[in-house]
Coordinates of C-alpha atoms in Angstrom, one line a residue:
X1 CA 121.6 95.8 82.9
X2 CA 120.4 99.1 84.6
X3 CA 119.2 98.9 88.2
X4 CA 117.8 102.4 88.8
X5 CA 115.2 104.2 92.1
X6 CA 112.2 105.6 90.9
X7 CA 110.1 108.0 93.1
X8 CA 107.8 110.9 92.8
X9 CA 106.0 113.2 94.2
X10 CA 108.0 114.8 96.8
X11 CA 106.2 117.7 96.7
X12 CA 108.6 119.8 98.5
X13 CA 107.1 123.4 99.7
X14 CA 104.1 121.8 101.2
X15 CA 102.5 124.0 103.8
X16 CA 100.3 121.8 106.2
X17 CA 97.8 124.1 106.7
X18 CA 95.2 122.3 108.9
X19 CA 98.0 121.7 111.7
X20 CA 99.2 123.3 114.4
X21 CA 102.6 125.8 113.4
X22 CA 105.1 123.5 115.0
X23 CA 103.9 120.2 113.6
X24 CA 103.6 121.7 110.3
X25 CA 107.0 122.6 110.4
X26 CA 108.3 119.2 110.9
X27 CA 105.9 117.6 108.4
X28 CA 107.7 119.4 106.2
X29 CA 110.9 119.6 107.0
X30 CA 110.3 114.9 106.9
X31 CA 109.9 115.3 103.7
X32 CA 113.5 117.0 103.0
X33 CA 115.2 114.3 105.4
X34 CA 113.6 111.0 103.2
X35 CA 115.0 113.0 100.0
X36 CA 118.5 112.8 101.7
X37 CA 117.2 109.5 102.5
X38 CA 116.9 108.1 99.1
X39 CA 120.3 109.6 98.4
X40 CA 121.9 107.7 101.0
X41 CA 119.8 104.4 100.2
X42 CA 121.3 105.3 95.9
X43 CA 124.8 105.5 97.0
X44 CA 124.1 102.4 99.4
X45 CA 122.6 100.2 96.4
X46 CA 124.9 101.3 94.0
X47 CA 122.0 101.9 91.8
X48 CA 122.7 103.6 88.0
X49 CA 120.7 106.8 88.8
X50 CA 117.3 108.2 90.4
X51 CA 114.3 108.8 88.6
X52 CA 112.0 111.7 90.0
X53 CA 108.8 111.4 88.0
X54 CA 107.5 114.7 89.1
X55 CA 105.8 116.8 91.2
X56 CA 109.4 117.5 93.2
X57 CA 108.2 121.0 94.2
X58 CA 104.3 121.3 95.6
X59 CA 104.8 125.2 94.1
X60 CA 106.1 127.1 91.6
X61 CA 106.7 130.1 93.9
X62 CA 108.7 128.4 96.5
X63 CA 111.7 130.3 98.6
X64 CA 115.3 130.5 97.3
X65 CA 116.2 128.9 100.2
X66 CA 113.9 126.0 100.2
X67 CA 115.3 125.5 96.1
X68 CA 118.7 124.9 97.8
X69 CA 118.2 123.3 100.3
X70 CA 116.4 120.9 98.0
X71 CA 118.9 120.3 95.3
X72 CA 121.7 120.1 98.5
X73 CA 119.6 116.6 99.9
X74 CA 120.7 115.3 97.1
X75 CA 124.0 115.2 97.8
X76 CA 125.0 111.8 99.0
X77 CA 124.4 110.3 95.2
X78 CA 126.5 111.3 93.0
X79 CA 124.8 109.8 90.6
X80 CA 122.6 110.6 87.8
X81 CA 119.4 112.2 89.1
X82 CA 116.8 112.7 86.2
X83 CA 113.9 115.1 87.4
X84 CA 110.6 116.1 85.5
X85 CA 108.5 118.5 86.3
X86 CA 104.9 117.8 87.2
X87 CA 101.9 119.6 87.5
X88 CA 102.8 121.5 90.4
X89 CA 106.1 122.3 89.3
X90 CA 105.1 122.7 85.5
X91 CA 108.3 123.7 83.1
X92 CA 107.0 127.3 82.2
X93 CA 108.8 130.0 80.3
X94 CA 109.6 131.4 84.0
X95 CA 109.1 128.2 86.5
X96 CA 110.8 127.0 89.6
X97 CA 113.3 124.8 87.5
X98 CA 114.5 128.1 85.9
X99 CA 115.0 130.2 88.9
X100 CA 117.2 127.1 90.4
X101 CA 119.0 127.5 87.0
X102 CA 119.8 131.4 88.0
X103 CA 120.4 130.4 91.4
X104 CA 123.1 127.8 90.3
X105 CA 122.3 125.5 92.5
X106 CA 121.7 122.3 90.1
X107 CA 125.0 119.7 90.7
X108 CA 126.2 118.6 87.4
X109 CA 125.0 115.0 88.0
X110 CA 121.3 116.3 87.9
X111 CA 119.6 115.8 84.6
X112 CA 116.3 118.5 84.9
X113 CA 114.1 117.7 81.6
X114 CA 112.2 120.4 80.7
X115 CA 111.4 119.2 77.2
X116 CA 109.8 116.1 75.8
X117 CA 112.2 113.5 74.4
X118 CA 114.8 111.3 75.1
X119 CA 118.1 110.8 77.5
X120 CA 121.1 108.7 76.9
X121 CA 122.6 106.5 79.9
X122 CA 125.1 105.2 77.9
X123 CA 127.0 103.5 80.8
X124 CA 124.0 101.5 81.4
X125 CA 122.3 101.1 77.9
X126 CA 119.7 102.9 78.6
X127 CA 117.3 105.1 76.8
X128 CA 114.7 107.5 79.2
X129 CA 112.1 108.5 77.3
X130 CA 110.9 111.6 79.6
X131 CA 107.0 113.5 79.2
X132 CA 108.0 116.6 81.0
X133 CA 104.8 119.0 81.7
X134 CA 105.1 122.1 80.2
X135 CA 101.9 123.5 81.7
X136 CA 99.5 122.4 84.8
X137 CA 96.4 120.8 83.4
X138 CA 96.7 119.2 79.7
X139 CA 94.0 117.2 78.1
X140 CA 96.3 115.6 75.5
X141 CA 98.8 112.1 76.5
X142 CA 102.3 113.6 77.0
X143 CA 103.5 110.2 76.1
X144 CA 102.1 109.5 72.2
X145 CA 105.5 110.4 71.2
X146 CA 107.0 107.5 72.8
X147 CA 106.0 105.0 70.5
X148 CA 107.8 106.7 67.4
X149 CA 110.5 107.8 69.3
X150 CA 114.0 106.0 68.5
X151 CA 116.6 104.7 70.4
X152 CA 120.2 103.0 70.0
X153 CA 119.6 99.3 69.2
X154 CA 119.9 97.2 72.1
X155 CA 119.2 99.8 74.9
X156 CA 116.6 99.5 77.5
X157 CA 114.0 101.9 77.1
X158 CA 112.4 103.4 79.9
X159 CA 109.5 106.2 80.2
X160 CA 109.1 108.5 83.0
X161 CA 106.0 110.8 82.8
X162 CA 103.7 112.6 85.5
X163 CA 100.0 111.8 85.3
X164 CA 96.6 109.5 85.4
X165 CA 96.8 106.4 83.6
X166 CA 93.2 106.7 82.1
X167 CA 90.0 104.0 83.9
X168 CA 92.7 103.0 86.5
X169 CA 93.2 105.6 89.5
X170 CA 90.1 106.6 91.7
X171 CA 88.1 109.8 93.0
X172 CA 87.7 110.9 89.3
X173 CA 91.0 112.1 88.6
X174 CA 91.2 110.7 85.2
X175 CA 90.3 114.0 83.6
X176 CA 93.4 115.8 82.8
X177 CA 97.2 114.7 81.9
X178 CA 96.1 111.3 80.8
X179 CA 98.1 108.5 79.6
X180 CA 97.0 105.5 77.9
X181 CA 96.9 102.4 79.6
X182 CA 98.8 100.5 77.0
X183 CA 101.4 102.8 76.6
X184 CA 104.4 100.5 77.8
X185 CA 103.0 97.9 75.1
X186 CA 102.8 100.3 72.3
X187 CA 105.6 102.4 72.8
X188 CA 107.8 99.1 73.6
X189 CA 108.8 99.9 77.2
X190 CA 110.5 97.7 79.8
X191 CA 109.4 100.3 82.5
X192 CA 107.2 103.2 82.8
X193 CA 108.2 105.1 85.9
X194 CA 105.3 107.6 87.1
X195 CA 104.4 110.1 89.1
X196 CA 100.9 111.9 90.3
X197 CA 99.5 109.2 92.1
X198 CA 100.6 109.9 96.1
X199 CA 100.7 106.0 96.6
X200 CA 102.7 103.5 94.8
X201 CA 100.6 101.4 92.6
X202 CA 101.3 98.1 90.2
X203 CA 98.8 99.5 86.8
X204 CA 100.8 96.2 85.5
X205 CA 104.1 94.8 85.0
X206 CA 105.7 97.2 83.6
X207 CA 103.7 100.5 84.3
X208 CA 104.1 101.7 88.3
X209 CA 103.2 104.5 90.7
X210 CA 106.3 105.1 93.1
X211 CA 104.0 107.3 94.9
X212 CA 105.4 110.3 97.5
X213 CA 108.1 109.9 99.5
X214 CA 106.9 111.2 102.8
X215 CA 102.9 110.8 103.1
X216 CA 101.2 113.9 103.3
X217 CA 97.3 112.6 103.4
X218 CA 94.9 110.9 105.2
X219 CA 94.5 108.0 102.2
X220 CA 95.6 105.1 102.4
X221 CA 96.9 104.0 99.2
X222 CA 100.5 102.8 100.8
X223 CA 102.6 106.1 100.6
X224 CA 106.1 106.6 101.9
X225 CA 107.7 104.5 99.4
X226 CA 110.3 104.4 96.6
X227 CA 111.0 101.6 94.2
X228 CA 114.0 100.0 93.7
X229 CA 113.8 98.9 90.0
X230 CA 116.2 96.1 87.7
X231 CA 115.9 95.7 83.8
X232 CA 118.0 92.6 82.9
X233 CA 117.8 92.9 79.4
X234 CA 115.3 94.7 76.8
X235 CA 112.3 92.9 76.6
X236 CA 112.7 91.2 80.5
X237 CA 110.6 91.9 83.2
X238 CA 111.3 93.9 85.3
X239 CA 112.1 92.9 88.8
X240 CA 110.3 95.9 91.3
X241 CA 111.1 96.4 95.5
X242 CA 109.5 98.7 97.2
X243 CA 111.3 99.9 99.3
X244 CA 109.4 102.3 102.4
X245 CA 111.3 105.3 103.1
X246 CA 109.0 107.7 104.7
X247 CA 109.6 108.4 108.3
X248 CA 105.9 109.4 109.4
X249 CA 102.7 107.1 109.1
X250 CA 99.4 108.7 108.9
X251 CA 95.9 107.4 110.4
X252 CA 92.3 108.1 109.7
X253 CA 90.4 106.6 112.4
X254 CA 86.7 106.9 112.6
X255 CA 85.4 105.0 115.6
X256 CA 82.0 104.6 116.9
X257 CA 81.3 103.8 120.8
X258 CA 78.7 101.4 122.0
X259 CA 80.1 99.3 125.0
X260 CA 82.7 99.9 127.8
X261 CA 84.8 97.8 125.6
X262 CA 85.4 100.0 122.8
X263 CA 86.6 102.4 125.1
X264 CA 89.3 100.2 126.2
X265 CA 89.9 99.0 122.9
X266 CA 90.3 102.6 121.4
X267 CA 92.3 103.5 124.6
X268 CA 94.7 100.7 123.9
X269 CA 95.1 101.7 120.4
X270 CA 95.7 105.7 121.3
X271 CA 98.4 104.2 123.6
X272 CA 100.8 102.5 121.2
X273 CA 101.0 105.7 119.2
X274 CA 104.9 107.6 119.0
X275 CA 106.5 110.7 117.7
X276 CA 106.4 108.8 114.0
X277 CA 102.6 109.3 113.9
X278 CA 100.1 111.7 112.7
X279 CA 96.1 110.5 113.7
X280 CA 93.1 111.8 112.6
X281 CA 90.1 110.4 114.7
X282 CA 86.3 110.9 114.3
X283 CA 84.4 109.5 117.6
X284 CA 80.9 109.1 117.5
X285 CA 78.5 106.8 119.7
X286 CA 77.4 106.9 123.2
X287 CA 79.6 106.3 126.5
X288 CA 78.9 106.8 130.0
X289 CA 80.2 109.9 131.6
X290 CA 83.3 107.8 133.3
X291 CA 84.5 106.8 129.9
X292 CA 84.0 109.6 128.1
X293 CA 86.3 111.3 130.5
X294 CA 88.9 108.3 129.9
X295 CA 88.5 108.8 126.6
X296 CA 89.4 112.2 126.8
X297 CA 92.3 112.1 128.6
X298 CA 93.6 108.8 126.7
X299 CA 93.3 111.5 123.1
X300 CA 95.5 114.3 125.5
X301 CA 97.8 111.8 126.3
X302 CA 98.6 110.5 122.3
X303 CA 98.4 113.9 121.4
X304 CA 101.2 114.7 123.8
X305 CA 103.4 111.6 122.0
X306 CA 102.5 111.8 118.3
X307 CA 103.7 114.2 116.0
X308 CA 100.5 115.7 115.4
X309 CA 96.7 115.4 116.0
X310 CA 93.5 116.4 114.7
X311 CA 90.5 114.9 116.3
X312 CA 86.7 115.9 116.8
X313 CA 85.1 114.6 119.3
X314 CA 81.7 115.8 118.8
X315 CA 79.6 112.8 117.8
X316 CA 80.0 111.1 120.8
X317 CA 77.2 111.5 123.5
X318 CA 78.0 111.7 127.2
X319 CA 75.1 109.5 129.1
X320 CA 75.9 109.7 132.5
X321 CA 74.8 106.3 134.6
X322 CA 73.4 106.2 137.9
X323 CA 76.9 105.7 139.2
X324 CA 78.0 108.7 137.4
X325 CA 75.3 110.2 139.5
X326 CA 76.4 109.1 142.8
X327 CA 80.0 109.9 142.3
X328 CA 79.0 113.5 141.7
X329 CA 76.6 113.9 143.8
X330 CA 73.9 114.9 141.0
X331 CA 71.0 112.6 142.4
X332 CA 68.6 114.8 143.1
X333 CA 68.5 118.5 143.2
X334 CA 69.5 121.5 140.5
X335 CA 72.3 119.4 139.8
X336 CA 70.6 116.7 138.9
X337 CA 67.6 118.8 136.9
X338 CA 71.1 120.2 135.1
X339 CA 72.5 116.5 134.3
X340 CA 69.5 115.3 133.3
X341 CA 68.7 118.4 130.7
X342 CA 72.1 117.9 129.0
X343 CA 71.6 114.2 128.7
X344 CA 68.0 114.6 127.1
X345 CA 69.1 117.6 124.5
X346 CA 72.1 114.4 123.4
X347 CA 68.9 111.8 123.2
X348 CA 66.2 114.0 121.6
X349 CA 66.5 113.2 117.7
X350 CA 65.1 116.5 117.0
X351 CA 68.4 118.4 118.4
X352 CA 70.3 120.5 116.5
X353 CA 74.0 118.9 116.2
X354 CA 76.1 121.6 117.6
X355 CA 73.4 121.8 120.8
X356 CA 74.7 117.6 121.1
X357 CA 78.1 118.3 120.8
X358 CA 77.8 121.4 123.6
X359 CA 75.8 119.3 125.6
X360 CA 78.6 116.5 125.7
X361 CA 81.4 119.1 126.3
X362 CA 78.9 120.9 129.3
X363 CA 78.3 117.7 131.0
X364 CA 82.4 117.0 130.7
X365 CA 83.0 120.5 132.0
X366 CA 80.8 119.8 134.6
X367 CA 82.0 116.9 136.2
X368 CA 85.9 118.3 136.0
X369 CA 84.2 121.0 137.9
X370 CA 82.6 118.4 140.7
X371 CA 85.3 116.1 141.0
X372 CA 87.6 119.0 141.6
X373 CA 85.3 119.4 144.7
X374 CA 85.8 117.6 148.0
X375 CA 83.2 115.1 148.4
X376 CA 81.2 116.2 151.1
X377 CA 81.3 119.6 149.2
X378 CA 79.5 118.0 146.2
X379 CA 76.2 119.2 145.8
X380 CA 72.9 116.8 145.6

């Protein structure tokens, strides 16, 4: 019996560019803490070893420092780690694996394969037979040698590779570093560990996606997992836990506006928020100018909580209401003329977008700039 983790993708080196400095510094430094995460959770299980099925480094040109710190999360397993590069972290003559090889920093008890072919867990009686890539983009399956590829009578034979099982992954990515579908058949596999694929994914019983270990994207394709794998016996099923790992959880929400209610509703939502999540929210719609300015405040307030933020705001229209009126004092008058301009340039079809989205953000300004008024100082 072998009882192994297999994960991918940790993409370590990732640089977060559409946030904020600060929160892209602890984006990435999650993704180093669930690494020593896995460690601790391979030593806790007792598990035979950890398979990385690629992509561990998101560049080739990585730091030094970032090298050692990554090969030092490893750490609390003492176990056999077996690593293969992926298309980010391609073994090239001169790669990333072979300046940690010059730096020294690789414990014994990590296995890096840099070649296509196959590695003995004898404890276990088990067979790995690994597809390294040797260069970013192939067009050729890295895994046709498995099915001629021998191993000791009786030992469980297991693939680990890094790339798109061909007609099953979406968004067109089927184009390079294929791998047949029926691999695991043909090659007579009791697992096919894999790696590319950011979320972990059943292709069938024996093929699967571990996915990253810490999500990095707004997709979601459940991320932030490893999988806790057990092979009986050759030939068994195997018996797959996923197990979820990653520390933050990343939103796409694209709301649209139409009553009070969704205001509330959105409101509510924005509120149960913490420091473990990242949101990206699209508003579009129409609210009166009282919510609207709710709204606003309810986004400042999450994005004071959360980990980090991104949201546009600029499809939602700000139509003020008669009571709007009256609480600023914009009845009647310049004011009013004003209030009334910005609301028809957000109503006229023929507007050009940005002119909407300015006209929203005035009429906010604006009533900041009113309410911050005494009342009887409010013009009408």
């Amino acid at each position: 019996m072998i009882r192994f983790l297999h994960t991918a993708d940790w993409q370590i080196g990732t640089q977060f560019g559409q946030f904020e400095p600060d929160e892209a510094a602890h984006l990435a430094e999650a993704r180093f803490e669930t690494v020593r995460r896995i460690a601790d959770e391979a030593a806790a299980r007792k598990v035979d070893a950890v398979l990385v099925a690629g992509d561990v480094f998101d560049l080739q040109t990585v730091s030094d420092t970032v090298i050692r710190r990554l090969f030092g999360a490893l750490q609390a397993f003492s176990g056999p780690w077996i690593m293969l590069p992926g298309n980010h972290d391609a073994a090239l003559v001169e790669s990333v694996w072979t300046r940690a090889q010059r730096l020294n920093c690789i414990a014994p008890n990590v296995r890096v394969v840099l070649e296509p072919g196959v590695v003995l867990l004898d404890e276990c009686r088990s067979a790995l037979l690994c597809a390294p890539l040797t260069q970013r983009i192939t067009y050729d399956d890295t895994t046709a040698f498995f099915d001629a590829a021998e191993t000791p009578p009786g030992y469980h034979r297991v693939g680990l590779a890094h790339g798109s099982v061909s007609g099953i992954l979406q968004e067109g990515i089927d184009s390079s570093n294929p791998i047949a579908p029926t691999r695991a058949a043909s090659a007579r596999l009791d697992y096919l560990a894999l790696g590319d694929w950011h979320g972990h994914v059943r292709v069938d019983e024996r093929i699967w996606y571990a996915g990253t270990h810490e999500q990095d994207r707004f997709r979601g394709n459940d991320p932030g997992f490893m999988l806790d794998v057990t092979l009986r016996e050759p030939g068994a099923s195997p018996r797959v836990e996923p197990v979820r790992v990653g520390k933050y959880q990343w939103h796409r929400w694209d709301e649209t506006i139409a009553v009070p209610t969704d205001v509330d509703s959105l409101k509510a939502r924005l509120a149960a928020l913490n420091g473990n999540d990242v949101l990206r929210l699209a508003v579009s719609g129409t609210a009166a100018l009282a919510d609207a300015e709710a709204l606003h405040v309810a986004v400042e307030e999450a994005r004071a909580r959360v980990r980090a933020l991104r949201v546009d705001l600029s499809g939602l229209q700000v139509l003020p209401t008669a009571d709007d009126l009256a609480e600023l004092g914009a009845q009647s008058g310049y004011l009013a003329k004003v209030v009334a301009r910005l609301r028809g340039l957000q109503e006229d079809p023929q507007s050009d977008p940005r002119e909407v989205a300015r006209a929203a953000e005035a009429l906010l300004l604006l009533a900041r700039i009113q309410r911050e008024l005494p009342r009887e100082a409010r013009s009408a």
